[in-house]
PDB file of C-alpha atoms in Angstrom:
ATOM      1  CA  ALA A   1       0.000   0.000   0.000  1.00 71.00           C
ATOM      2  CA  ALA A   2       1.174   3.520  -0.747  1.00 82.00           C
ATOM      3  CA  GLY A   3       2.511   5.441   2.225  1.00 93.00           C
ATOM      4  CA  VAL A   4       3.297   9.041   3.026  1.00 96.00           C
ATOM      5  CA  ILE A   5       6.381  10.225   1.166  1.00 97.00           C
ATOM      6  CA  GLN A   6       8.699  12.853   2.556  1.00 98.00           C
ATOM      7  CA  SER A   7      11.656  14.481   0.886  1.00 97.00           C
ATOM      8  CA  PRO A   8      14.428  14.926   1.478  1.00 97.00           C
ATOM      9  CA  ARG A   9      15.121  12.303   4.125  1.00 96.00           C
ATOM     10  CA  HIS A  10      18.145  14.156   5.415  1.00 97.00           C
ATOM     11  CA  LEU A  11      19.054  17.820   5.169  1.00 97.00           C
ATOM     12  CA  ILE A  12      22.020  19.742   6.498  1.00 98.00           C
ATOM     13  CA  LYS A  13      21.828  23.512   6.580  1.00 98.00           C
ATOM     14  CA  GLU A  14      23.782  26.327   8.175  1.00 98.00           C
ATOM     15  CA  LYS A  15      22.367  28.897  10.560  1.00 97.00           C
ATOM     16  CA  ARG A  16      20.291  31.613   8.894  1.00 97.00           C
ATOM     17  CA  GLU A  17      19.745  29.499   5.778  1.00 98.00           C
ATOM     18  CA  THR A  18      16.348  28.379   4.484  1.00 98.00           C
ATOM     19  CA  ALA A  19      14.962  24.884   4.025  1.00 98.00           C
ATOM     20  CA  THR A  20      11.950  23.404   2.278  1.00 98.00           C
ATOM     21  CA  LEU A  21      10.509  20.043   3.306  1.00 98.00           C
ATOM     22  CA  LYS A  22       8.029  18.254   1.096  1.00 98.00           C
ATOM     23  CA  CYS A  23       5.264  15.817   1.923  1.00 98.00           C
ATOM     24  CA  TYR A  24       3.154  13.675  -0.397  1.00 97.00           C
ATOM     25  CA  PRO A  25       0.132  12.206   1.396  1.00 96.00           C
ATOM     26  CA  ILE A  26      -1.411   8.803   0.873  1.00 94.00           C
ATOM     27  CA  PRO A  27      -3.666   8.876  -2.232  1.00 93.00           C
ATOM     28  CA  ARG A  28      -7.196  10.135  -1.437  1.00 90.00           C
ATOM     29  CA  HIS A  29      -6.043  11.623   1.861  1.00 91.00           C
ATOM     30  CA  ASP A  30      -7.022  15.273   2.005  1.00 90.00           C
ATOM     31  CA  THR A  31      -5.528  16.299   5.329  1.00 91.00           C
ATOM     32  CA  VAL A  32      -1.859  16.839   6.062  1.00 94.00           C
ATOM     33  CA  TYR A  33      -0.196  17.436   9.423  1.00 94.00           C
ATOM     34  CA  TRP A  34       3.347  18.504  10.282  1.00 97.00           C
ATOM     35  CA  TYR A  35       5.084  17.491  13.510  1.00 96.00           C
ATOM     36  CA  GLN A  36       8.517  18.251  14.932  1.00 96.00           C
ATOM     37  CA  GLN A  37      10.340  15.755  17.144  1.00 94.00           C
ATOM     38  CA  GLY A  38      13.398  16.951  19.010  1.00 92.00           C
ATOM     39  CA  PRO A  39      15.974  14.522  20.432  1.00 88.00           C
ATOM     40  CA  GLY A  40      14.407  12.377  23.149  1.00 85.00           C
ATOM     41  CA  GLN A  41      11.089  14.190  22.873  1.00 89.00           C
ATOM     42  CA  ASP A  42       7.604  13.330  21.722  1.00 91.00           C
ATOM     43  CA  PRO A  43       6.356  14.682  18.382  1.00 93.00           C
ATOM     44  CA  GLN A  44       4.971  18.220  18.671  1.00 94.00           C
ATOM     45  CA  PHE A  45       2.265  19.430  16.333  1.00 94.00           C
ATOM     46  CA  LEU A  46       3.173  22.349  14.068  1.00 96.00           C
ATOM     47  CA  ILE A  47       0.389  22.908  11.555  1.00 95.00           C
ATOM     48  CA  SER A  48      -2.256  21.096   9.522  1.00 92.00           C
ATOM     49  CA  PHE A  49      -4.200  21.565   6.306  1.00 92.00           C
ATOM     50  CA  TYR A  50      -7.555  20.209   5.211  1.00 89.00           C
ATOM     51  CA  GLU A  51      -8.562  20.572   1.588  1.00 89.00           C
ATOM     52  CA  LYS A  52      -5.762  23.079   1.012  1.00 91.00           C
ATOM     53  CA  MET A  53      -6.860  25.353   3.865  1.00 91.00           C
ATOM     54  CA  GLN A  54      -5.041  25.671   7.168  1.00 90.00           C
ATOM     55  CA  SER A  55      -7.097  23.735   9.693  1.00 87.00           C
ATOM     56  CA  ASP A  56      -5.064  24.040  12.893  1.00 87.00           C
ATOM     57  CA  LYS A  57      -1.896  25.667  14.116  1.00 90.00           C
ATOM     58  CA  GLY A  58       0.370  24.635  16.943  1.00 91.00           C
ATOM     59  CA  SER A  59       3.727  25.799  18.199  1.00 86.00           C
ATOM     60  CA  ILE A  60       5.068  26.765  14.795  1.00 93.00           C
ATOM     61  CA  PRO A  61       7.587  29.637  14.781  1.00 94.00           C
ATOM     62  CA  ASP A  62       6.809  32.689  12.677  1.00 95.00           C
ATOM     63  CA  ARG A  63       9.927  31.860  10.657  1.00 97.00           C
ATOM     64  CA  PHE A  64       8.139  28.771   9.358  1.00 97.00           C
ATOM     65  CA  SER A  65       5.322  28.693   6.850  1.00 96.00           C
ATOM     66  CA  ALA A  66       3.509  25.900   5.091  1.00 97.00           C
ATOM     67  CA  GLN A  67       0.907  25.288   2.454  1.00 97.00           C
ATOM     68  CA  GLN A  68      -1.019  22.505   0.818  1.00 96.00           C
ATOM     69  CA  PHE A  69      -1.232  22.456  -2.961  1.00 96.00           C
ATOM     70  CA  SER A  70      -3.987  21.439  -5.374  1.00 95.00           C
ATOM     71  CA  ASP A  71      -2.568  17.900  -5.616  1.00 94.00           C
ATOM     72  CA  TYR A  72      -2.702  17.732  -1.772  1.00 95.00           C
ATOM     73  CA  HIS A  73       1.042  17.645  -1.307  1.00 96.00           C
ATOM     74  CA  SER A  74       2.390  20.022   1.293  1.00 97.00           C
ATOM     75  CA  GLU A  75       5.572  21.984   1.806  1.00 98.00           C
ATOM     76  CA  LEU A  76       7.054  23.316   5.032  1.00 98.00           C
ATOM     77  CA  ASN A  77       9.259  26.340   4.475  1.00 98.00           C
ATOM     78  CA  MET A  78      11.732  27.238   7.181  1.00 98.00           C
ATOM     79  CA  SER A  79      13.735  30.467   7.109  1.00 97.00           C
ATOM     80  CA  SER A  80      16.469  32.000   9.270  1.00 97.00           C
ATOM     81  CA  LEU A  81      17.298  28.546  10.573  1.00 98.00           C
ATOM     82  CA  GLU A  82      18.553  28.248  14.135  1.00 97.00           C
ATOM     83  CA  LEU A  83      20.503  25.475  15.826  1.00 96.00           C
ATOM     84  CA  GLY A  84      17.371  24.610  17.813  1.00 95.00           C
ATOM     85  CA  ASP A  85      15.518  23.778  14.626  1.00 97.00           C
ATOM     86  CA  SER A  86      17.562  20.596  14.322  1.00 97.00           C
ATOM     87  CA  ALA A  87      14.990  17.836  14.657  1.00 96.00           C
ATOM     88  CA  LEU A  88      13.020  15.151  12.888  1.00 96.00           C
ATOM     89  CA  TYR A  89      10.108  16.597  10.947  1.00 97.00           C
ATOM     90  CA  PHE A  90       7.240  14.240  10.323  1.00 97.00           C
ATOM     91  CA  CYS A  91       4.385  14.667   7.952  1.00 97.00           C
ATOM     92  CA  ALA A  92       1.188  12.693   8.482  1.00 95.00           C
ATOM     93  CA  SER A  93      -1.952  12.384   6.414  1.00 94.00           C
ATOM     94  CA  SER A  94      -5.514  11.347   7.076  1.00 90.00           C
ATOM     95  CA  ARG A  95      -8.771  11.168   5.236  1.00 86.00           C
ATOM     96  CA  GLY A  96     -11.081  13.999   6.146  1.00 75.00           C
ATOM     97  CA  MET A  97     -13.143  14.321   9.241  1.00 57.00           C
ATOM     98  CA  THR A  98     -13.926  10.689  10.012  1.00 56.00           C
ATOM     99  CA  GLY A  99     -11.891   9.267  12.829  1.00 59.00           C
ATOM    100  CA  ASN A 100      -8.400  10.541  13.145  1.00 64.00           C
ATOM    101  CA  GLU A 101      -5.955   7.814  12.245  1.00 86.00           C
ATOM    102  CA  GLN A 102      -3.018   9.742  10.982  1.00 91.00           C
ATOM    103  CA  TYR A 103      -0.440   7.897   8.926  1.00 93.00           C
ATOM    104  CA  PHE A 104       3.089   9.139   9.232  1.00 95.00           C
ATOM    105  CA  GLY A 105       5.875   9.452   6.733  1.00 97.00           C
ATOM    106  CA  PRO A 106       9.463   8.392   7.480  1.00 96.00           C
ATOM    107  CA  GLY A 107      10.455  11.917   8.469  1.00 97.00           C
ATOM    108  CA  THR A 108      13.075  14.416   7.373  1.00 97.00           C
ATOM    109  CA  ARG A 109      16.059  14.791   9.657  1.00 97.00           C
ATOM    110  CA  LEU A 110      17.149  18.418   9.604  1.00 97.00           C
ATOM    111  CA  THR A 111      20.538  19.303  11.012  1.00 97.00           C
ATOM    112  CA  VAL A 112      21.423  22.966  11.405  1.00 97.00           C
ATOM    113  CA  THR A 113      25.125  23.700  11.886  1.00 96.00           C
TER     114      THR A 113
ATOM    115  CA  ASP B   1       1.994  21.132  30.361  1.00 76.00           C
ATOM    116  CA  GLN B   2       2.043  17.472  29.370  1.00 84.00           C
ATOM    117  CA  GLN B   3      -1.580  16.618  28.575  1.00 93.00           C
ATOM    118  CA  VAL B   4      -0.765  13.017  27.694  1.00 96.00           C
ATOM    119  CA  LYS B   5       1.588  11.155  29.994  1.00 96.00           C
ATOM    120  CA  GLN B   6       3.365   7.852  29.738  1.00 97.00           C
ATOM    121  CA  ASN B   7       5.036   7.482  33.087  1.00 92.00           C
ATOM    122  CA  SER B   8       7.124   4.426  32.239  1.00 95.00           C
ATOM    123  CA  PRO B   9      10.042   5.364  29.980  1.00 95.00           C
ATOM    124  CA  SER B  10      10.882   1.703  29.467  1.00 97.00           C
ATOM    125  CA  LEU B  11       9.438  -1.777  29.891  1.00 97.00           C
ATOM    126  CA  SER B  12      11.061  -5.172  29.530  1.00 98.00           C
ATOM    127  CA  VAL B  13       8.927  -8.283  28.915  1.00 98.00           C
ATOM    128  CA  GLN B  14       9.680 -11.925  28.254  1.00 98.00           C
ATOM    129  CA  GLU B  15       8.747 -13.245  24.821  1.00 97.00           C
ATOM    130  CA  GLY B  16       5.326 -14.883  24.860  1.00 97.00           C
ATOM    131  CA  ARG B  17       4.138 -12.933  27.895  1.00 98.00           C
ATOM    132  CA  ILE B  18       1.738 -10.006  27.991  1.00 98.00           C
ATOM    133  CA  SER B  19       3.045  -6.451  27.551  1.00 98.00           C
ATOM    134  CA  ILE B  20       0.967  -3.721  29.160  1.00 98.00           C
ATOM    135  CA  LEU B  21       1.701  -0.103  28.302  1.00 98.00           C
ATOM    136  CA  ASN B  22      -0.067   2.650  30.187  1.00 98.00           C
ATOM    137  CA  CYS B  23      -1.098   6.184  29.365  1.00 98.00           C
ATOM    138  CA  ASP B  24      -2.868   8.933  31.300  1.00 98.00           C
ATOM    139  CA  TYR B  25      -4.406  12.139  30.024  1.00 97.00           C
ATOM    140  CA  THR B  26      -5.574  15.319  31.670  1.00 96.00           C
ATOM    141  CA  ASN B  27      -7.677  17.067  29.012  1.00 92.00           C
ATOM    142  CA  SER B  28     -11.293  15.927  29.287  1.00 92.00           C
ATOM    143  CA  MET B  29     -11.959  17.256  25.760  1.00 90.00           C
ATOM    144  CA  PHE B  30     -10.002  14.359  24.253  1.00 92.00           C
ATOM    145  CA  ASP B  31     -12.347  11.782  22.831  1.00 90.00           C
ATOM    146  CA  TYR B  32     -10.148   9.770  20.492  1.00 91.00           C
ATOM    147  CA  PHE B  33      -7.035   7.864  21.459  1.00 94.00           C
ATOM    148  CA  LEU B  34      -4.395   6.120  19.398  1.00 95.00           C
ATOM    149  CA  TRP B  35      -1.314   4.013  19.877  1.00 97.00           C
ATOM    150  CA  TYR B  36       1.675   4.272  17.579  1.00 97.00           C
ATOM    151  CA  LYS B  37       4.793   2.161  17.376  1.00 97.00           C
ATOM    152  CA  LYS B  38       8.082   3.687  16.326  1.00 94.00           C
ATOM    153  CA  TYR B  39      11.335   2.141  15.204  1.00 92.00           C
ATOM    154  CA  PRO B  40      14.520   4.236  15.021  1.00 86.00           C
ATOM    155  CA  ALA B  41      14.832   6.299  11.838  1.00 82.00           C
ATOM    156  CA  GLU B  42      11.208   5.597  10.875  1.00 88.00           C
ATOM    157  CA  GLY B  43       7.958   7.453  11.292  1.00 92.00           C
ATOM    158  CA  PRO B  44       5.370   6.348  13.866  1.00 94.00           C
ATOM    159  CA  THR B  45       3.262   3.437  12.663  1.00 95.00           C
ATOM    160  CA  PHE B  46      -0.429   3.435  13.575  1.00 94.00           C
ATOM    161  CA  LEU B  47      -1.396   0.404  15.652  1.00 96.00           C
ATOM    162  CA  ILE B  48      -4.866   0.779  17.102  1.00 96.00           C
ATOM    163  CA  SER B  49      -7.333   3.444  18.174  1.00 94.00           C
ATOM    164  CA  ILE B  50     -10.375   3.843  20.375  1.00 94.00           C
ATOM    165  CA  SER B  51     -13.087   6.458  20.655  1.00 91.00           C
ATOM    166  CA  SER B  52     -14.480   7.572  23.974  1.00 92.00           C
ATOM    167  CA  ILE B  53     -17.808   5.829  23.366  1.00 93.00           C
ATOM    168  CA  LYS B  54     -16.043   2.492  23.773  1.00 95.00           C
ATOM    169  CA  ASP B  55     -14.021   0.997  26.591  1.00 96.00           C
ATOM    170  CA  LYS B  56     -12.236  -1.694  24.608  1.00 98.00           C
ATOM    171  CA  ASN B  57     -10.996  -2.244  21.089  1.00 97.00           C
ATOM    172  CA  GLU B  58      -9.222  -5.326  19.864  1.00 98.00           C
ATOM    173  CA  ASP B  59      -7.154  -6.016  16.765  1.00 96.00           C
ATOM    174  CA  GLY B  60      -5.273  -9.281  16.667  1.00 97.00           C
ATOM    175  CA  ARG B  61      -2.654  -9.345  19.406  1.00 98.00           C
ATOM    176  CA  PHE B  62      -3.368  -5.723  20.345  1.00 98.00           C
ATOM    177  CA  THR B  63      -6.112  -4.563  22.688  1.00 98.00           C
ATOM    178  CA  VAL B  64      -6.649  -1.035  23.942  1.00 98.00           C
ATOM    179  CA  PHE B  65      -8.652  -0.373  27.091  1.00 98.00           C
ATOM    180  CA  LEU B  66     -10.076   3.026  27.982  1.00 98.00           C
ATOM    181  CA  ASN B  67     -11.171   4.110  31.454  1.00 97.00           C
ATOM    182  CA  LYS B  68     -12.701   7.548  30.971  1.00 96.00           C
ATOM    183  CA  SER B  69     -13.420   8.203  34.624  1.00 96.00           C
ATOM    184  CA  ALA B  70      -9.765   7.630  35.455  1.00 97.00           C
ATOM    185  CA  LYS B  71      -8.566   9.312  32.234  1.00 97.00           C
ATOM    186  CA  HIS B  72      -6.432   6.256  31.630  1.00 98.00           C
ATOM    187  CA  LEU B  73      -5.823   3.943  28.729  1.00 97.00           C
ATOM    188  CA  SER B  74      -3.639   0.919  28.253  1.00 98.00           C
ATOM    189  CA  LEU B  75      -2.340  -1.160  25.393  1.00 98.00           C
ATOM    190  CA  HIS B  76      -2.079  -4.914  25.842  1.00 98.00           C
ATOM    191  CA  ILE B  77       0.068  -7.007  23.529  1.00 98.00           C
ATOM    192  CA  VAL B  78      -0.470 -10.750  23.778  1.00 98.00           C
ATOM    193  CA  PRO B  79       1.654 -12.714  23.155  1.00 98.00           C
ATOM    194  CA  SER B  80       4.669 -10.414  22.973  1.00 98.00           C
ATOM    195  CA  GLN B  81       7.102 -11.077  20.132  1.00 97.00           C
ATOM    196  CA  PRO B  82      10.696  -9.881  19.574  1.00 95.00           C
ATOM    197  CA  GLY B  83       9.510  -7.719  16.654  1.00 95.00           C
ATOM    198  CA  ASP B  84       7.373  -5.759  19.099  1.00 97.00           C
ATOM    199  CA  SER B  85      10.504  -4.162  20.545  1.00 97.00           C
ATOM    200  CA  ALA B  86      10.104  -0.461  19.745  1.00 97.00           C
ATOM    201  CA  VAL B  87       9.033   2.830  21.272  1.00 96.00           C
ATOM    202  CA  TYR B  88       5.282   3.066  21.790  1.00 98.00           C
ATOM    203  CA  PHE B  89       3.528   6.420  21.792  1.00 97.00           C
ATOM    204  CA  CYS B  90       0.090   7.089  23.137  1.00 97.00           C
ATOM    205  CA  ALA B  91      -1.717   9.972  21.397  1.00 95.00           C
ATOM    206  CA  ALA B  92      -4.997  11.784  21.925  1.00 94.00           C
ATOM    207  CA  SER B  93      -7.177  14.102  19.896  1.00 90.00           C
ATOM    208  CA  VAL B  94     -10.644  15.519  19.537  1.00 82.00           C
ATOM    209  CA  ILE B  95     -12.560  13.454  16.992  1.00 70.00           C
ATOM    210  CA  GLN B  96     -14.505  16.344  15.497  1.00 67.00           C
ATOM    211  CA  GLY B  97     -12.725  17.686  12.453  1.00 62.00           C
ATOM    212  CA  ALA B  98      -9.148  17.233  11.400  1.00 61.00           C
ATOM    213  CA  GLN B  99      -7.467  17.622  14.739  1.00 79.00           C
ATOM    214  CA  LYS B 100      -3.886  17.483  15.857  1.00 88.00           C
ATOM    215  CA  LEU B 101      -2.536  14.596  17.859  1.00 91.00           C
ATOM    216  CA  VAL B 102      -1.085  15.225  21.300  1.00 93.00           C
ATOM    217  CA  PHE B 103       1.541  12.626  22.106  1.00 95.00           C
ATOM    218  CA  GLY B 104       2.856  11.135  25.295  1.00 96.00           C
ATOM    219  CA  GLN B 105       6.577  10.869  25.890  1.00 95.00           C
ATOM    220  CA  GLY B 106       6.771   7.271  24.711  1.00 95.00           C
ATOM    221  CA  THR B 107       7.638   3.951  26.351  1.00 97.00           C
ATOM    222  CA  ARG B 108      10.507   1.844  25.064  1.00 97.00           C
ATOM    223  CA  LEU B 109       9.383  -1.785  25.034  1.00 98.00           C
ATOM    224  CA  THR B 110      12.010  -4.511  24.920  1.00 98.00           C
ATOM    225  CA  ILE B 111      10.963  -8.114  24.362  1.00 97.00           C
ATOM    226  CA  ASN B 112      13.509 -10.573  25.686  1.00 95.00           C
ATOM    227  CA  PRO B 113      13.820 -14.014  24.063  1.00 90.00           C
TER     228      PRO B 113
END
């Protein structure tokens, strides 16, 4: 079965640079979620989109922005990167409003040096 | 403010025995609960979920029990297998709409042969 695809899997950036993470949801899933997991921590919700509209917002810094496109893929744009942004970034997708089983991608490991 | 708590960072169980992972929550608005399993360098894998209208849900070797009055849920794995060794996350959400997941800190389960 098709899963959530994230690219790139690994990314190394320097402080103050920008990064773009991409997420391709499971086919027919219309909702995308972004989570950040720091070392030894639980995943923290950043932002979500339902049918290309922002549906919820968590502890996402103002330096980050995201959007969902017409083909339902999503991109997380991160600017003025800081050392503390180093983390695993997971994308998850689900199908609409019924239930809430979110299916996660493999994650993008971002390292800021 | 940790709204979902897994108080046992680790658990070691003999192969073939029952593994019981526990989770407590504080937010009475949560009405949908999920368990995820996570291997290193992979995204969380959905295992099983339960809505607040039920007190038990079973899927193969996995059973989740929900005690709403105690704001407590548990995951039972019977019989435990070596491949079950992973980090298990409890997560909670509000079922209405596309809602974010709030995760516990995770419990590392080790199955000993």
